[in-house]
Amino acid sequence: MSKQALDRILQSQGFGTRKWCQRLIEDGDVCIAGEIITDTRACFETSDLQFAVYDEVWKFREHLYIALNKPADYECSRKPSHHPGVLSLLPEQFALRDVQPVGRLDHDTTGLLLMSDDGAFIHAQSSPKRHVPKIYVAATHEAVTPELVKHLLSGVKLNDEPAPLAAIVCEKLDEHTLKIVLEQGKYHQVKRMLAAAGNHCTALCRTEIGGLKLDALGLKEGEWCYLDDAQLALLKPAE
Ligand code: URA
């Protein structure tokens, strides 16, 4: 339980500097329980707090845990250079909260991308020690052969990696489509593994992380949702 002044609450939720939040409040743009609050220092219990800014209702969230169905042609980098950044698909104030992608997908990769402003969560999810499987569906230029599947399962040597990297699951879905499950998240890993095994990835989608399935979230490309505790629990490594 924590009580905070309204200007601090708005600032923590990404609505701007403290000064800017004070102005919003004084101008009558902030409502709580249907009442316009103009006292910037009025204190509120933050757990379960709902507030409206410019008539849009928000729930107080200490941290943000978000799943995005990333479309192609968006960059995960903080300073996108050739395409818009994935942050542009989220409400503006999330950027001010320093929401970041958890790991990266290439600009042309689609599918499940986690985003958060919780540094400990981002760190834990990105740790190589954490064996959370990531499931990809890859389209291939050459037909998928039993040899390719075998090669990806037994491990392929990538230039800058000391040891071969192997898929933990690799299944042919159709003539030119492969399901591939990885526990690491190395740079361009799926594409480089396919190239090293003599094929070429023509499209890539991440469909699951741990037990969290993109399909179950019901997000169209470009849509996002908050993750609840049950969904976050699906991201934990198997015991
Ligand atoms: N592997 C890749 O090659 N690209 C991605 O975006 C994710 C995994």
mmCIF file of N, CA, C and O in Angstrom, residues 124-125 127-135 168 181-183 209-212 231-239:
data_model
loop_
_atom_site.group_PDB
_atom_site.id
_atom_site.type_symbol
_atom_site.label_atom_id
_atom_site.label_comp_id
_atom_site.label_asym_id
_atom_site.label_seq_id
_atom_site.Cartn_x
_atom_site.Cartn_y
_atom_site.Cartn_z
ATOM 1 N N ALA A 124 16.374 -10.411 -16.217
ATOM 2 C CA ALA A 124 16.126 -11.844 -15.965
ATOM 3 C C ALA A 124 15.708 -12.540 -17.255
ATOM 4 O O ALA A 124 16.187 -13.628 -17.566
ATOM 5 N N GLN A 125 14.817 -11.904 -18.021
ATOM 6 C CA GLN A 125 14.333 -12.540 -19.252
ATOM 7 C C GLN A 125 15.446 -12.673 -20.285
ATOM 8 O O GLN A 125 15.413 -13.563 -21.119
ATOM 9 N N SER A 127 18.657 -13.085 -19.623
ATOM 10 C CA SER A 127 19.837 -13.817 -19.153
ATOM 11 C C SER A 127 20.007 -15.134 -19.907
ATOM 12 O O SER A 127 19.069 -15.915 -20.039
ATOM 13 N N PRO A 128 21.236 -15.394 -20.390
ATOM 14 C CA PRO A 128 21.466 -16.661 -21.092
ATOM 15 C C PRO A 128 21.323 -17.866 -20.160
ATOM 16 O O PRO A 128 21.116 -18.983 -20.607
ATOM 17 N N LYS A 129 21.411 -17.596 -18.841
ATOM 18 C CA LYS A 129 21.299 -18.711 -17.882
ATOM 19 C C LYS A 129 19.852 -19.183 -17.756
ATOM 20 O O LYS A 129 19.567 -20.238 -17.208
ATOM 21 N N ARG A 130 18.947 -18.342 -18.199
ATOM 22 C CA ARG A 130 17.526 -18.658 -18.060
ATOM 23 C C ARG A 130 17.088 -19.404 -19.308
ATOM 24 O O ARG A 130 17.078 -18.850 -20.398
ATOM 25 N N HIS A 131 16.739 -20.638 -19.133
ATOM 26 C CA HIS A 131 16.457 -21.450 -20.323
ATOM 27 C C HIS A 131 14.978 -21.376 -20.690
ATOM 28 O O HIS A 131 14.236 -22.325 -20.474
ATOM 29 N N VAL A 132 14.583 -20.221 -21.207
ATOM 30 C CA VAL A 132 13.184 -20.070 -21.634
ATOM 31 C C VAL A 132 13.138 -20.295 -23.145
ATOM 32 O O VAL A 132 13.761 -19.550 -23.903
ATOM 33 N N PRO A 133 12.408 -21.313 -23.594
ATOM 34 C CA PRO A 133 12.384 -21.569 -25.037
ATOM 35 C C PRO A 133 11.659 -20.478 -25.813
ATOM 36 O O PRO A 133 10.660 -19.935 -25.342
ATOM 37 N N LYS A 134 12.206 -20.184 -26.973
ATOM 38 C CA LYS A 134 11.553 -19.219 -27.867
ATOM 39 C C LYS A 134 11.240 -19.967 -29.154
ATOM 40 O O LYS A 134 12.108 -20.631 -29.714
ATOM 41 N N ILE A 135 9.998 -19.862 -29.571
ATOM 42 C CA ILE A 135 9.541 -20.677 -30.693
ATOM 43 C C ILE A 135 9.317 -19.783 -31.916
ATOM 44 O O ILE A 135 8.638 -18.750 -31.823
ATOM 45 N N ILE A 168 16.470 -26.766 -29.907
ATOM 46 C CA ILE A 168 16.044 -27.843 -28.997
ATOM 47 C C ILE A 168 14.874 -28.626 -29.606
ATOM 48 O O ILE A 168 14.669 -29.781 -29.264
ATOM 49 N N VAL A 181 12.844 -24.192 -32.260
ATOM 50 C CA VAL A 181 12.794 -23.737 -30.867
ATOM 51 C C VAL A 181 14.220 -23.549 -30.359
ATOM 52 O O VAL A 181 15.043 -24.472 -30.442
ATOM 53 N N LEU A 182 14.485 -22.336 -29.849
ATOM 54 C CA LEU A 182 15.835 -22.003 -29.364
ATOM 55 C C LEU A 182 15.773 -21.583 -27.904
ATOM 56 O O LEU A 182 14.776 -21.015 -27.466
ATOM 57 N N GLU A 183 16.860 -21.847 -27.199
ATOM 58 C CA GLU A 183 16.926 -21.348 -25.815
ATOM 59 C C GLU A 183 17.805 -20.113 -25.711
ATOM 60 O O GLU A 183 17.709 -19.371 -24.766
ATOM 61 N N ILE A 209 6.916 -17.546 -26.392
ATOM 62 C CA ILE A 209 8.073 -17.429 -25.484
ATOM 63 C C ILE A 209 7.671 -18.192 -24.235
ATOM 64 O O ILE A 209 6.637 -17.873 -23.616
ATOM 65 N N GLY A 210 8.469 -19.193 -23.849
ATOM 66 C CA GLY A 210 8.057 -20.058 -22.731
ATOM 67 C C GLY A 210 6.698 -20.639 -23.074
ATOM 68 O O GLY A 210 6.485 -21.148 -24.161
ATOM 69 N N GLY A 211 5.753 -20.497 -22.151
ATOM 70 C CA GLY A 211 4.405 -21.021 -22.419
ATOM 71 C C GLY A 211 3.455 -19.945 -22.916
ATOM 72 O O GLY A 211 2.251 -20.178 -23.017
ATOM 73 N N LEU A 212 3.985 -18.760 -23.199
ATOM 74 C CA LEU A 212 3.109 -17.662 -23.646
ATOM 75 C C LEU A 212 2.989 -17.691 -25.166
ATOM 76 O O LEU A 212 3.984 -17.503 -25.876
ATOM 77 N N GLN A 231 -0.106 -14.747 -17.042
ATOM 78 C CA GLN A 231 0.649 -14.746 -18.312
ATOM 79 C C GLN A 231 2.148 -14.596 -18.041
ATOM 80 O O GLN A 231 2.972 -15.247 -18.682
ATOM 81 N N LEU A 232 2.486 -13.748 -17.063
ATOM 82 C CA LEU A 232 3.918 -13.573 -16.729
ATOM 83 C C LEU A 232 4.502 -14.873 -16.179
ATOM 84 O O LEU A 232 5.664 -15.201 -16.444
ATOM 85 N N ALA A 233 3.679 -15.633 -15.455
ATOM 86 C CA ALA A 233 4.173 -16.897 -14.885
ATOM 87 C C ALA A 233 4.537 -17.876 -16.002
ATOM 88 O O ALA A 233 5.412 -18.733 -15.819
ATOM 89 N N LEU A 234 3.916 -17.742 -17.159
ATOM 90 C CA LEU A 234 4.215 -18.643 -18.288
ATOM 91 C C LEU A 234 5.615 -18.380 -18.862
ATOM 92 O O LEU A 234 6.128 -19.173 -19.636
ATOM 93 N N LEU A 235 6.208 -17.240 -18.496
ATOM 94 C CA LEU A 235 7.515 -16.878 -19.043
ATOM 95 C C LEU A 235 8.666 -17.442 -18.201
ATOM 96 O O LEU A 235 9.824 -17.280 -18.541
ATOM 97 N N LYS A 236 8.299 -18.062 -17.074
ATOM 98 C CA LYS A 236 9.353 -18.602 -16.196
ATOM 99 C C LYS A 236 9.901 -19.881 -16.804
ATOM 100 O O LYS A 236 9.181 -20.631 -17.444
ATOM 101 N N PRO A 237 11.206 -20.155 -16.588
ATOM 102 C CA PRO A 237 11.750 -21.404 -17.120
ATOM 103 C C PRO A 237 11.085 -22.597 -16.444
ATOM 104 O O PRO A 237 10.675 -22.491 -15.281
ATOM 105 N N ALA A 238 11.024 -23.718 -17.179
ATOM 106 C CA ALA A 238 10.444 -24.931 -16.584
ATOM 107 C C ALA A 238 11.328 -25.374 -15.428
ATOM 108 O O ALA A 238 12.549 -25.265 -15.499
ATOM 109 N N GLU A 239 10.703 -25.841 -14.340
ATOM 110 C CA GLU A 239 11.475 -26.306 -13.156
ATOM 111 C C GLU A 239 12.226 -27.583 -13.500
ATOM 112 O O GLU A 239 11.747 -28.407 -14.220
#
